[in-house]
JSON list of C-alpha atoms and ligand atoms in Angstrom, two decimals:
[
{"chain": "A", "resi": 1, "resn": "MET", "atom": "CA", "xyz": [-18.13, -3.74, -3.41]},
{"chain": "A", "resi": 2, "resn": "PRO", "atom": "CA", "xyz": [-15.19, -1.82, -4.51]},
{"chain": "A", "resi": 3, "resn": "ASN", "atom": "CA", "xyz": [-15.24, -0.29, -8.03]},
{"chain": "A", "resi": 4, "resn": "PHE", "atom": "CA", "xyz": [-12.71, -2.72, -9.72]},
{"chain": "A", "resi": 5, "resn": "VAL", "atom": "CA", "xyz": [-12.20, -1.79, -13.37]},
{"chain": "A", "resi": 6, "resn": "ASP", "atom": "CA", "xyz": [-11.91, -4.54, -15.91]},
{"chain": "A", "resi": 7, "resn": "THR", "atom": "CA", "xyz": [-10.84, -2.74, -19.16]},
{"chain": "A", "resi": 8, "resn": "SER", "atom": "CA", "xyz": [-10.43, -5.60, -21.62]},
{"chain": "A", "resi": 9, "resn": "PRO", "atom": "CA", "xyz": [-12.88, -8.16, -22.61]},
{"chain": "A", "resi": 10, "resn": "PRO", "atom": "CA", "xyz": [-11.98, -11.45, -21.52]},
{"chain": "A", "resi": 11, "resn": "GLY", "atom": "CA", "xyz": [-9.71, -13.32, -23.57]},
{"chain": "A", "resi": 12, "resn": "GLN", "atom": "CA", "xyz": [-8.29, -10.15, -25.00]},
{"chain": "A", "resi": 13, "resn": "CYS", "atom": "CA", "xyz": [-6.39, -8.62, -22.08]},
{"chain": "A", "resi": 14, "resn": "ILE", "atom": "CA", "xyz": [-2.47, -8.55, -22.26]},
{"chain": "A", "resi": 15, "resn": "PHE", "atom": "CA", "xyz": [-1.98, -11.44, -19.79]},
{"chain": "A", "resi": 16, "resn": "CYS", "atom": "CA", "xyz": [-4.83, -13.52, -21.71]},
{"chain": "A", "resi": 17, "resn": "ARG", "atom": "CA", "xyz": [-2.58, -13.27, -24.77]},
{"chain": "A", "resi": 18, "resn": "ILE", "atom": "CA", "xyz": [0.37, -14.20, -22.91]},
{"chain": "A", "resi": 19, "resn": "VAL", "atom": "CA", "xyz": [-1.37, -17.22, -21.43]},
{"chain": "A", "resi": 20, "resn": "SER", "atom": "CA", "xyz": [-2.66, -18.22, -24.97]},
{"chain": "A", "resi": 21, "resn": "GLY", "atom": "CA", "xyz": [0.84, -17.85, -26.50]},
{"chain": "A", "resi": 22, "resn": "GLU", "atom": "CA", "xyz": [-0.47, -15.12, -28.81]},
{"chain": "A", "resi": 23, "resn": "ILE", "atom": "CA", "xyz": [2.24, -12.56, -27.50]},
{"chain": "A", "resi": 24, "resn": "PRO", "atom": "CA", "xyz": [5.84, -13.91, -26.16]},
{"chain": "A", "resi": 25, "resn": "ALA", "atom": "CA", "xyz": [6.57, -13.93, -22.57]},
{"chain": "A", "resi": 26, "resn": "ALA", "atom": "CA", "xyz": [9.70, -15.56, -20.79]},
{"chain": "A", "resi": 27, "resn": "LYS", "atom": "CA", "xyz": [7.78, -18.19, -18.93]},
{"chain": "A", "resi": 28, "resn": "VAL", "atom": "CA", "xyz": [9.15, -19.88, -15.96]},
{"chain": "A", "resi": 29, "resn": "TYR", "atom": "CA", "xyz": [6.13, -22.37, -15.02]},
{"chain": "A", "resi": 30, "resn": "GLU", "atom": "CA", "xyz": [2.77, -23.35, -15.73]},
{"chain": "A", "resi": 31, "resn": "ASP", "atom": "CA", "xyz": [0.05, -25.80, -14.67]},
{"chain": "A", "resi": 32, "resn": "ALA", "atom": "CA", "xyz": [-3.64, -26.17, -15.19]},
{"chain": "A", "resi": 33, "resn": "LEU", "atom": "CA", "xyz": [-4.46, -22.97, -13.16]},
{"chain": "A", "resi": 34, "resn": "ALA", "atom": "CA", "xyz": [-1.41, -20.68, -13.02]},
{"chain": "A", "resi": 35, "resn": "VAL", "atom": "CA", "xyz": [1.34, -19.41, -15.03]},
{"chain": "A", "resi": 36, "resn": "ALA", "atom": "CA", "xyz": [4.63, -17.64, -13.88]},
{"chain": "A", "resi": 37, "resn": "PHE", "atom": "CA", "xyz": [6.46, -15.46, -16.20]},
{"chain": "A", "resi": 38, "resn": "MET", "atom": "CA", "xyz": [9.29, -12.68, -15.85]},
{"chain": "A", "resi": 39, "resn": "ASP", "atom": "CA", "xyz": [7.82, -9.14, -15.37]},
{"chain": "A", "resi": 40, "resn": "ILE", "atom": "CA", "xyz": [8.60, -6.89, -18.34]},
{"chain": "A", "resi": 41, "resn": "GLY", "atom": "CA", "xyz": [9.69, -4.16, -15.83]},
{"chain": "A", "resi": 42, "resn": "GLN", "atom": "CA", "xyz": [12.22, -6.35, -13.83]},
{"chain": "A", "resi": 43, "resn": "VAL", "atom": "CA", "xyz": [12.19, -4.19, -10.57]},
{"chain": "A", "resi": 44, "resn": "ASN", "atom": "CA", "xyz": [15.35, -6.43, -9.54]},
{"chain": "A", "resi": 45, "resn": "PRO", "atom": "CA", "xyz": [16.61, -9.26, -11.64]},
{"chain": "A", "resi": 46, "resn": "GLY", "atom": "CA", "xyz": [14.31, -12.33, -11.16]},
{"chain": "A", "resi": 47, "resn": "HIS", "atom": "CA", "xyz": [11.13, -10.36, -10.71]},
{"chain": "A", "resi": 48, "resn": "VAL", "atom": "CA", "xyz": [8.16, -12.86, -11.63]},
{"chain": "A", "resi": 49, "resn": "LEU", "atom": "CA", "xyz": [4.47, -12.55, -11.96]},
{"chain": "A", "resi": 50, "resn": "VAL", "atom": "CA", "xyz": [2.09, -15.57, -10.93]},
{"chain": "A", "resi": 51, "resn": "ALA", "atom": "CA", "xyz": [-1.04, -14.93, -12.97]},
{"chain": "A", "resi": 52, "resn": "THR", "atom": "CA", "xyz": [-4.24, -17.15, -13.32]},
{"chain": "A", "resi": 53, "resn": "LYS", "atom": "CA", "xyz": [-4.79, -18.93, -16.75]},
{"chain": "A", "resi": 54, "resn": "ARG", "atom": "CA", "xyz": [-8.36, -17.79, -16.45]},
{"chain": "A", "resi": 55, "resn": "HIS", "atom": "CA", "xyz": [-9.23, -14.23, -17.10]},
{"chain": "A", "resi": 56, "resn": "ALA", "atom": "CA", "xyz": [-10.08, -13.22, -13.59]},
{"chain": "A", "resi": 57, "resn": "VAL", "atom": "CA", "xyz": [-9.53, -9.49, -12.60]},
{"chain": "A", "resi": 58, "resn": "THR", "atom": "CA", "xyz": [-9.00, -9.63, -8.78]},
{"chain": "A", "resi": 59, "resn": "LEU", "atom": "CA", "xyz": [-8.56, -11.66, -5.81]},
{"chain": "A", "resi": 60, "resn": "LEU", "atom": "CA", "xyz": [-12.31, -11.54, -5.20]},
{"chain": "A", "resi": 61, "resn": "ASP", "atom": "CA", "xyz": [-12.89, -13.41, -8.69]},
{"chain": "A", "resi": 62, "resn": "LEU", "atom": "CA", "xyz": [-10.79, -16.23, -7.89]},
{"chain": "A", "resi": 63, "resn": "THR", "atom": "CA", "xyz": [-12.08, -19.77, -6.99]},
{"chain": "A", "resi": 64, "resn": "GLN", "atom": "CA", "xyz": [-10.53, -21.43, -3.94]},
{"chain": "A", "resi": 65, "resn": "GLU", "atom": "CA", "xyz": [-8.39, -23.83, -6.33]},
{"chain": "A", "resi": 66, "resn": "GLU", "atom": "CA", "xyz": [-7.02, -20.82, -8.10]},
{"chain": "A", "resi": 67, "resn": "CYS", "atom": "CA", "xyz": [-6.07, -19.20, -4.91]},
{"chain": "A", "resi": 68, "resn": "ALA", "atom": "CA", "xyz": [-4.14, -22.22, -3.81]},
{"chain": "A", "resi": 69, "resn": "ALA", "atom": "CA", "xyz": [-2.64, -22.66, -7.23]},
{"chain": "A", "resi": 70, "resn": "VAL", "atom": "CA", "xyz": [-1.25, -19.09, -7.23]},
{"chain": "A", "resi": 71, "resn": "MET", "atom": "CA", "xyz": [0.22, -19.25, -3.65]},
{"chain": "A", "resi": 72, "resn": "GLN", "atom": "CA", "xyz": [1.81, -22.62, -4.33]},
{"chain": "A", "resi": 73, "resn": "THR", "atom": "CA", "xyz": [3.27, -21.47, -7.50]},
{"chain": "A", "resi": 74, "resn": "ALA", "atom": "CA", "xyz": [4.53, -18.26, -5.87]},
{"chain": "A", "resi": 75, "resn": "GLN", "atom": "CA", "xyz": [6.25, -20.39, -3.24]},
{"chain": "A", "resi": 76, "resn": "ARG", "atom": "CA", "xyz": [7.93, -22.51, -5.91]},
{"chain": "A", "resi": 77, "resn": "ILE", "atom": "CA", "xyz": [8.94, -19.47, -7.61]},
{"chain": "A", "resi": 78, "resn": "ALA", "atom": "CA", "xyz": [10.30, -17.95, -4.59]},
{"chain": "A", "resi": 79, "resn": "GLN", "atom": "CA", "xyz": [12.42, -21.38, -3.88]},
{"chain": "A", "resi": 80, "resn": "ALA", "atom": "CA", "xyz": [13.76, -20.97, -7.42]},
{"chain": "A", "resi": 81, "resn": "ILE", "atom": "CA", "xyz": [14.66, -17.27, -7.00]},
{"chain": "A", "resi": 82, "resn": "GLY", "atom": "CA", "xyz": [16.35, -17.96, -3.76]},
{"chain": "A", "resi": 83, "resn": "ARG", "atom": "CA", "xyz": [18.51, -20.74, -5.21]},
{"chain": "A", "resi": 84, "resn": "GLU", "atom": "CA", "xyz": [19.32, -18.85, -8.47]},
{"chain": "A", "resi": 85, "resn": "PHE", "atom": "CA", "xyz": [19.61, -15.03, -7.53]},
{"chain": "A", "resi": 86, "resn": "ASP", "atom": "CA", "xyz": [20.05, -15.32, -3.73]},
{"chain": "A", "resi": 87, "resn": "PRO", "atom": "CA", "xyz": [18.39, -12.14, -2.75]},
{"chain": "A", "resi": 88, "resn": "ALA", "atom": "CA", "xyz": [18.61, -10.65, 0.83]},
{"chain": "A", "resi": 89, "resn": "GLY", "atom": "CA", "xyz": [14.65, -10.50, 0.80]},
{"chain": "A", "resi": 90, "resn": "LEU", "atom": "CA", "xyz": [11.59, -11.26, -1.03]},
{"chain": "A", "resi": 91, "resn": "THR", "atom": "CA", "xyz": [8.38, -9.26, -1.27]},
{"chain": "A", "resi": 92, "resn": "LEU", "atom": "CA", "xyz": [5.05, -10.63, -2.61]},
{"chain": "A", "resi": 93, "resn": "LEU", "atom": "CA", "xyz": [2.75, -7.84, -4.05]},
{"chain": "A", "resi": 94, "resn": "GLN", "atom": "CA", "xyz": [-0.73, -8.40, -5.19]},
{"chain": "A", "resi": 95, "resn": "ALA", "atom": "CA", "xyz": [-2.72, -5.21, -6.38]},
{"chain": "A", "resi": 96, "resn": "ASN", "atom": "CA", "xyz": [-6.57, -4.98, -6.70]},
{"chain": "A", "resi": 97, "resn": "GLY", "atom": "CA", "xyz": [-8.25, -2.23, -8.54]},
{"chain": "A", "resi": 98, "resn": "ARG", "atom": "CA", "xyz": [-6.81, 1.04, -9.79]},
{"chain": "A", "resi": 99, "resn": "GLU", "atom": "CA", "xyz": [-6.75, 2.44, -6.24]},
{"chain": "A", "resi": 100, "resn": "GLY", "atom": "CA", "xyz": [-4.95, -0.58, -5.16]},
{"chain": "A", "resi": 101, "resn": "GLY", "atom": "CA", "xyz": [-2.11, -0.02, -7.35]},
{"chain": "A", "resi": 102, "resn": "GLN", "atom": "CA", "xyz": [-3.39, -2.44, -10.17]},
{"chain": "A", "resi": 103, "resn": "THR", "atom": "CA", "xyz": [-2.43, -1.52, -13.78]},
{"chain": "A", "resi": 104, "resn": "VAL", "atom": "CA", "xyz": [-3.10, -4.91, -15.59]},
{"chain": "A", "resi": 105, "resn": "PHE", "atom": "CA", "xyz": [-6.53, -6.09, -14.90]},
{"chain": "A", "resi": 106, "resn": "HIS", "atom": "CA", "xyz": [-6.03, -9.70, -15.19]},
{"chain": "A", "resi": 107, "resn": "PHE", "atom": "CA", "xyz": [-5.33, -11.43, -11.54]},
{"chain": "A", "resi": 108, "resn": "HIS", "atom": "CA", "xyz": [-1.54, -11.63, -10.84]},
{"chain": "A", "resi": 109, "resn": "MET", "atom": "CA", "xyz": [0.99, -11.64, -7.89]},
{"chain": "A", "resi": 110, "resn": "HIS", "atom": "CA", "xyz": [4.39, -10.22, -7.98]},
{"chain": "A", "resi": 111, "resn": "VAL", "atom": "CA", "xyz": [7.36, -12.21, -6.56]},
{"chain": "A", "resi": 112, "resn": "VAL", "atom": "CA", "xyz": [10.06, -9.65, -6.17]},
{"chain": "A", "resi": 113, "resn": "PRO", "atom": "CA", "xyz": [13.78, -10.42, -5.07]},
{"chain": "A", "resi": 114, "resn": "ARG", "atom": "CA", "xyz": [14.72, -7.70, -2.68]},
{"chain": "A", "resi": 115, "resn": "HIS", "atom": "CA", "xyz": [18.22, -6.00, -1.99]},
{"chain": "A", "resi": 116, "resn": "ALA", "atom": "CA", "xyz": [19.28, -3.50, 0.64]},
{"chain": "A", "resi": 117, "resn": "GLU", "atom": "CA", "xyz": [18.53, 0.07, -0.72]},
{"chain": "A", "resi": 118, "resn": "ASP", "atom": "CA", "xyz": [17.05, -1.27, -3.97]},
{"chain": "A", "resi": 119, "resn": "GLY", "atom": "CA", "xyz": [14.66, 1.76, -4.38]},
{"chain": "A", "resi": 120, "resn": "VAL", "atom": "CA", "xyz": [11.75, -0.27, -3.77]},
{"chain": "A", "resi": 121, "resn": "GLY", "atom": "CA", "xyz": [9.27, 1.58, -1.46]},
{"chain": "A", "resi": 122, "resn": "LEU", "atom": "CA", "xyz": [5.59, 1.46, -0.26]},
{"chain": "A", "resi": 123, "resn": "SER", "atom": "CA", "xyz": [4.07, 4.29, 1.64]},
{"chain": "A", "resi": 124, "resn": "TRP", "atom": "CA", "xyz": [2.38, 2.88, 4.68]},
{"chain": "A", "resi": 125, "resn": "PRO", "atom": "CA", "xyz": [0.70, 5.31, 6.90]},
{"chain": "A", "resi": 126, "resn": "ARG", "atom": "CA", "xyz": [0.11, 3.88, 10.36]},
{"chain": "A", "resi": 127, "resn": "LYS", "atom": "CA", "xyz": [-2.81, 5.11, 12.23]},
{"chain": "A", "resi": 128, "resn": "GLU", "atom": "CA", "xyz": [-2.65, 3.24, 15.57]},
{"chain": "A", "resi": 129, "resn": "PRO", "atom": "CA", "xyz": [-6.28, 3.66, 16.66]},
{"chain": "A", "resi": 130, "resn": "PRO", "atom": "CA", "xyz": [-7.52, 2.60, 20.07]},
{"chain": "A", "resi": 131, "resn": "VAL", "atom": "CA", "xyz": [-8.01, -1.15, 20.88]},
{"chain": "A", "resi": 132, "resn": "ALA", "atom": "CA", "xyz": [-11.59, -0.77, 21.15]},
{"chain": "A", "resi": 133, "resn": "LEU", "atom": "CA", "xyz": [-11.83, 0.27, 17.32]},
{"chain": "A", "resi": 134, "resn": "LEU", "atom": "CA", "xyz": [-9.68, -2.62, 16.29]},
{"chain": "A", "resi": 135, "resn": "ARG", "atom": "CA", "xyz": [-12.16, -4.97, 18.20]},
{"chain": "A", "resi": 136, "resn": "ASP", "atom": "CA", "xyz": [-15.25, -3.26, 16.37]},
{"chain": "A", "resi": 137, "resn": "TYR", "atom": "CA", "xyz": [-13.33, -3.67, 12.95]},
{"chain": "A", "resi": 138, "resn": "ALA", "atom": "CA", "xyz": [-12.76, -7.37, 13.94]},
{"chain": "A", "resi": 139, "resn": "GLU", "atom": "CA", "xyz": [-16.32, -7.97, 14.98]},
{"chain": "A", "resi": 140, "resn": "ARG", "atom": "CA", "xyz": [-17.57, -6.39, 11.82]},
{"chain": "A", "resi": 141, "resn": "LEU", "atom": "CA", "xyz": [-15.38, -8.33, 9.77]},
{"chain": "A", "resi": 142, "resn": "ARG", "atom": "CA", "xyz": [-16.40, -11.78, 11.60]},
{"chain": "A", "resi": 143, "resn": "ALA", "atom": "CA", "xyz": [-19.94, -11.13, 10.71]},
{"chain": "A", "resi": 144, "resn": "LYS", "atom": "CA", "xyz": [-19.23, -10.75, 7.07]},
{"chain": "A", "resi": 145, "resn": "LEU", "atom": "CA", "xyz": [-16.93, -13.86, 6.54]},
{"chain": "A", "resi": 146, "resn": "PRO", "atom": "CA", "xyz": [-18.00, -16.14, 3.90]},
{"chain": "A", "resi": 147, "resn": "VAL", "atom": "CA", "xyz": [-19.51, -19.49, 5.14]},
{"chain": "B", "resi": 201, "resn": "5GP", "atom": "P1", "xyz": [0.30, -4.37, -11.47]},
{"chain": "B", "resi": 201, "resn": "5GP", "atom": "O1", "xyz": [0.59, -2.83, -11.63]},
{"chain": "B", "resi": 201, "resn": "5GP", "atom": "O2", "xyz": [-1.00, -4.58, -12.16]},
{"chain": "B", "resi": 201, "resn": "5GP", "atom": "O3", "xyz": [0.56, -5.02, -10.07]},
{"chain": "B", "resi": 201, "resn": "5GP", "atom": "O4", "xyz": [1.31, -5.10, -12.41]},
{"chain": "B", "resi": 201, "resn": "5GP", "atom": "C1", "xyz": [1.54, -5.32, -13.76]},
{"chain": "B", "resi": 201, "resn": "5GP", "atom": "C2", "xyz": [2.63, -5.70, -13.89]},
{"chain": "B", "resi": 201, "resn": "5GP", "atom": "O5", "xyz": [2.75, -6.36, -15.47]},
{"chain": "B", "resi": 201, "resn": "5GP", "atom": "C3", "xyz": [3.81, -4.61, -14.20]},
{"chain": "B", "resi": 201, "resn": "5GP", "atom": "O6", "xyz": [4.95, -4.84, -13.14]},
{"chain": "B", "resi": 201, "resn": "5GP", "atom": "C4", "xyz": [4.35, -4.65, -15.79]},
{"chain": "B", "resi": 201, "resn": "5GP", "atom": "O7", "xyz": [5.77, -4.40, -15.75]},
{"chain": "B", "resi": 201, "resn": "5GP", "atom": "C5", "xyz": [3.99, -6.09, -16.19]},
{"chain": "B", "resi": 201, "resn": "5GP", "atom": "N1", "xyz": [3.67, -5.98, -17.45]},
{"chain": "B", "resi": 201, "resn": "5GP", "atom": "C6", "xyz": [2.77, -5.16, -18.25]},
{"chain": "B", "resi": 201, "resn": "5GP", "atom": "N2", "xyz": [2.87, -5.65, -19.52]},
{"chain": "B", "resi": 201, "resn": "5GP", "atom": "C7", "xyz": [3.42, -6.59, -19.67]},
{"chain": "B", "resi": 201, "resn": "5GP", "atom": "C8", "xyz": [3.69, -7.60, -20.63]},
{"chain": "B", "resi": 201, "resn": "5GP", "atom": "O8", "xyz": [3.41, -7.29, -21.84]},
{"chain": "B", "resi": 201, "resn": "5GP", "atom": "N3", "xyz": [4.72, -8.64, -20.52]},
{"chain": "B", "resi": 201, "resn": "5GP", "atom": "C9", "xyz": [5.00, -8.58, -19.23]},
{"chain": "B", "resi": 201, "resn": "5GP", "atom": "N4", "xyz": [5.89, -9.91, -19.08]},
{"chain": "B", "resi": 201, "resn": "5GP", "atom": "N5", "xyz": [4.73, -7.97, -18.12]},
{"chain": "B", "resi": 201, "resn": "5GP", "atom": "C10", "xyz": [3.88, -6.94, -18.50]},
{"chain": "B", "resi": 202, "resn": "ZN", "atom": "ZN1", "xyz": [-7.07, -11.60, -19.10]}
]
């Protein structure tokens, strides 16, 4: 398993405090499993975070129901962003672990309105290995899929 780091006791991290209302946040939506609120950094106007209500660190810690709730909420938020901010594009970003780019260790997904030349970048070094290696990777992963 990857070395995902949880730096806060459950219930005491910054997003748990937002969920409980202990610290303020500009909330857009919430249901039993997920909450959506404005990212304090606002990469572009309308940048929203969709977090689990329960303290879970990464994607691997979510229940199937939480996975579904987060994605359904992200889609609803995307629809609202489209109607209100009319962005040229939209990027969903979900980081896991420090090396994966995660800085707040309570599961969340970014819903980011995008515009031409908005300065957002992700370095993506393509390797393009031979097809035989792709088949080998696929076979190894098929063998490890949860039942
Ligand atoms: P990550 O890097 O873990 O994918 O994203 C964490 C995000 O949480 C950052 O974009 C950051 O701006 C946001 N964030 C950190 N602290 C707070 C906070 O106290 N309130 C809100 N609304 N967003 C926060
Ligand atoms: Zn938390």
